[in-house]
Amino acid sequence: MRHKVIVGMSGGVDSAVAALLLKQAGYEVIGVTLRTWESGDGGESRCCEIDDARDTARQLGIEYHVFNCLSDFRRHVVSPFVDAYLHGFTPNPCVVCNRFVKWERMIYFANILKADFIATGHYASTVRTDNGRFTLQKAVSAQKDQTYMLWQLTQEQLARTLMPLGTLTKQEVRRIAENAGLPVASKPDSQEICFVPDGSYADFVRAAAEGTPPAGNFVDEAGNILGRHKGIIHYTVGQRKGLGIALGVPTYVMEIRPESDEVVLGNGQSLYKSSIVCKEPNFMAIAGLSPGESLRANVKIRYHDEGTPGFIRRLDGDSLLIELERPVRAPAPGQSAVFYDETDRLVGGGVMQRQ
């Protein structure tokens, strides 16, 4: 009996090749696009370009469906994104979207369509460890590896997931698409957050929120007032450009204080941290850590980070303490810290907090 799989199709080359490879492997493939975002002018986001996805499915000769997930996306992704900026955090909306919208809804629709698996065009691989747990293996192509954005996935979700691109490079994926005559073979990758295509996060937050934090003071690390800023939604830890203040030396955002509407500026030396606290942990390769228990791992604090060796220790409650062998620059509250073992398998992750 052939296994049935639904493939999340964004309209791009990666998901198109994922569908093609699974069909060639003998699966009964159904293409699905989750309609997650519609701009004010009715345009689609780069995560759900339906016309391209439908054309690809037609060319591949596979069944295709579009499912409306606009309300789920707004509830789980857009609203928390806006709230995070209002409170001085820098969120990872794609991480939340993967866990609570894409995987959640794809598995829901897979159950309706009586499919065994779901699949995506992410550059990663699902593996089952010796302890029986599911986790993610980094992609062969370090440049394209997307495990950092997938650390919140659950065991139940991973058990139903296929990722056929984990052992391929982007060049190989485009070559496969070209050889198959797929029009999306040369389609450029999307780089921006899908619902903020122009990259102006502050403008999006201002339009979406009922009220935004007022202008406040730039202060130095001793609390001395340096000038005025436009409001904390315009800044993130580590930022240098667009501050609108000239102090005669290179100046960076060191900290955001939402309770006083202050943005702390400094020369950048204090941006380097060797100790980070995380909350909302999710573990993959292991079931978790007991209070006081620790493990050695390689820690990534941003998507294109190479990683830094360190130890992860469980504190009371749901907090983790990361102690790194060398300081890392500008770990931003609200962003993800993701942990890997020596074989590049994902151990877990958490959301970085203020300290």
Short mmCIF file of C-alpha atoms in Angstrom, two decimals, residues 16-169:
data_model
loop_
_atom_site.label_atom_id
_atom_site.label_comp_id
_atom_site.label_asym_id
_atom_site.label_seq_id
_atom_site.Cartn_x
_atom_site.Cartn_y
_atom_site.Cartn_z
CA ALA A 16 7.92 22.09 -5.46
CA VAL A 17 10.99 19.84 -5.47
CA ALA A 18 9.94 18.26 -2.17
CA ALA A 19 6.63 17.25 -3.81
CA LEU A 20 8.43 16.01 -6.93
CA LEU A 21 10.90 13.86 -4.98
CA LEU A 22 8.19 12.29 -2.85
CA LYS A 23 6.13 11.45 -5.92
CA GLN A 24 9.19 9.89 -7.54
CA ALA A 25 9.74 7.87 -4.35
CA GLY A 26 6.32 6.30 -4.74
CA TYR A 27 4.20 8.33 -2.32
CA GLU A 28 0.67 9.43 -3.13
CA VAL A 29 1.25 13.19 -2.95
CA ILE A 30 -1.31 15.89 -2.22
CA GLY A 31 -0.26 19.53 -2.42
CA VAL A 32 -1.60 21.93 0.18
CA THR A 33 -1.19 25.68 0.55
CA LEU A 34 -2.08 27.31 3.84
CA ARG A 35 -3.40 30.80 3.19
CA THR A 36 -1.96 32.62 6.19
CA TRP A 37 -1.77 36.29 5.30
CA GLU A 38 -3.46 38.82 3.06
CA SER A 39 -2.16 42.38 2.81
CA GLY A 40 -4.36 45.43 2.84
CA ASP A 41 -4.41 45.50 -0.97
CA GLY A 42 -5.39 41.81 -1.15
CA GLY A 43 -1.93 40.54 -2.07
CA GLU A 44 -0.61 37.17 -0.91
CA SER A 45 2.44 36.70 1.30
CA ARG A 46 5.57 34.96 -0.01
CA CYS A 47 4.65 31.96 2.15
CA CYS A 48 1.43 31.28 0.26
CA GLU A 49 1.65 32.29 -3.40
CA ILE A 50 -1.30 30.19 -4.47
CA ASP A 51 -1.14 30.63 -8.25
CA ASP A 52 2.45 29.36 -8.47
CA ALA A 53 1.72 26.48 -6.09
CA ARG A 54 -1.39 25.45 -8.04
CA ASP A 55 0.49 25.60 -11.36
CA THR A 56 3.27 23.43 -9.93
CA ALA A 57 0.79 20.88 -8.59
CA ARG A 58 -0.93 20.74 -11.97
CA GLN A 59 2.38 20.17 -13.74
CA LEU A 60 3.30 17.42 -11.27
CA GLY A 61 -0.10 15.81 -11.74
CA ILE A 62 -0.97 15.83 -8.04
CA GLU A 63 -4.11 16.70 -6.11
CA TYR A 64 -4.07 20.22 -4.69
CA HIS A 65 -6.00 22.15 -2.02
CA VAL A 66 -5.93 25.62 -0.47
CA PHE A 67 -6.91 25.98 3.18
CA ASN A 68 -7.72 29.26 4.87
CA CYS A 69 -5.65 29.81 8.03
CA LEU A 70 -5.91 33.60 8.27
CA SER A 71 -7.46 33.67 11.74
CA ASP A 72 -4.98 31.09 13.12
CA PHE A 73 -2.06 33.08 11.75
CA ARG A 74 -3.33 36.33 13.22
CA ARG A 75 -3.96 34.76 16.62
CA HIS A 76 -0.75 32.74 16.95
CA VAL A 77 1.74 34.86 14.99
CA VAL A 78 0.71 38.45 14.25
CA SER A 79 -0.80 39.36 17.63
CA PRO A 80 2.14 37.95 19.66
CA PHE A 81 4.56 39.64 17.24
CA VAL A 82 2.96 43.03 17.83
CA ASP A 83 2.75 42.47 21.60
CA ALA A 84 6.43 41.50 21.77
CA TYR A 85 7.55 44.74 20.11
CA LEU A 86 5.29 46.77 22.39
CA HIS A 87 7.12 45.24 25.36
CA GLY A 88 10.65 45.70 24.04
CA PHE A 89 11.28 42.19 22.73
CA THR A 90 12.47 41.09 19.27
CA PRO A 91 10.36 38.05 18.32
CA ASN A 92 10.93 35.10 15.95
CA PRO A 93 7.55 34.92 14.18
CA CYS A 94 8.61 32.12 11.82
CA VAL A 95 9.42 29.84 14.77
CA VAL A 96 5.95 30.33 16.22
CA CYS A 97 4.29 30.00 12.82
CA ASN A 98 5.97 26.66 12.14
CA ARG A 99 4.82 25.17 15.44
CA PHE A 100 1.34 26.59 15.88
CA VAL A 101 0.14 27.24 12.32
CA LYS A 102 1.98 25.32 9.61
CA TRP A 103 2.52 22.01 11.37
CA GLU A 104 -0.61 22.21 13.51
CA ARG A 105 -2.90 22.85 10.56
CA MET A 106 -1.11 20.58 8.09
CA ILE A 107 -1.48 17.62 10.45
CA TYR A 108 -5.12 18.56 11.00
CA PHE A 109 -5.73 18.56 7.25
CA ALA A 110 -3.67 15.39 6.84
CA ASN A 111 -6.06 13.66 9.22
CA ILE A 112 -9.03 14.90 7.20
CA LEU A 113 -7.44 13.71 3.95
CA LYS A 114 -6.39 10.42 5.59
CA ALA A 115 -2.70 11.07 4.88
CA ASP A 116 0.06 9.26 6.76
CA PHE A 117 2.59 12.07 6.68
CA ILE A 118 3.11 15.75 6.05
CA ALA A 119 6.16 17.13 4.25
CA THR A 120 7.82 20.49 3.69
CA GLY A 121 10.66 21.95 1.64
CA HIS A 122 12.74 22.89 4.67
CA TYR A 123 16.46 22.18 4.62
CA ALA A 124 16.62 19.72 7.53
CA SER A 125 16.07 16.02 8.17
CA THR A 126 13.94 14.22 10.72
CA VAL A 127 15.70 11.40 12.58
CA ARG A 128 14.76 9.01 15.36
CA THR A 129 17.38 8.69 18.08
CA ASP A 130 18.43 5.57 19.98
CA ASN A 131 16.19 6.63 22.88
CA GLY A 132 13.17 6.54 20.55
CA ARG A 133 12.68 10.30 20.38
CA PHE A 134 12.42 12.29 17.17
CA THR A 135 14.68 15.23 16.44
CA LEU A 136 16.10 17.24 13.54
CA GLN A 137 19.46 16.84 11.86
CA LYS A 138 21.12 19.93 10.41
CA ALA A 139 21.04 20.13 6.63
CA VAL A 140 24.08 19.12 4.58
CA SER A 141 24.20 22.71 3.31
CA ALA A 142 25.15 24.79 6.35
CA GLN A 143 24.15 27.99 4.52
CA LYS A 144 20.58 26.76 3.99
CA ASP A 145 20.06 24.80 7.23
CA GLN A 146 16.67 25.74 8.73
CA THR A 147 16.63 23.73 11.95
CA TYR A 148 16.98 26.97 13.95
CA MET A 149 13.45 27.95 12.89
CA LEU A 150 11.98 24.54 13.74
CA TRP A 151 13.04 24.02 17.37
CA GLN A 152 9.53 24.35 18.79
CA LEU A 153 8.09 21.35 16.89
CA THR A 154 6.65 18.60 19.10
CA GLN A 155 7.38 14.89 19.12
CA GLU A 156 3.94 14.20 17.66
CA GLN A 157 4.57 16.64 14.81
CA LEU A 158 8.06 15.30 14.04
CA ALA A 159 6.80 11.71 13.97
CA ARG A 160 4.50 12.63 11.05
CA THR A 161 7.03 14.78 9.14
CA LEU A 162 9.10 14.10 6.03
CA MET A 163 11.78 16.54 4.84
CA PRO A 164 13.28 15.37 1.54
CA LEU A 165 15.68 18.32 1.04
CA GLY A 166 17.90 17.84 4.09
CA THR A 167 20.68 16.12 2.12
CA LEU A 168 20.60 18.51 -0.85
CA THR A 169 22.15 21.90 -1.60
#
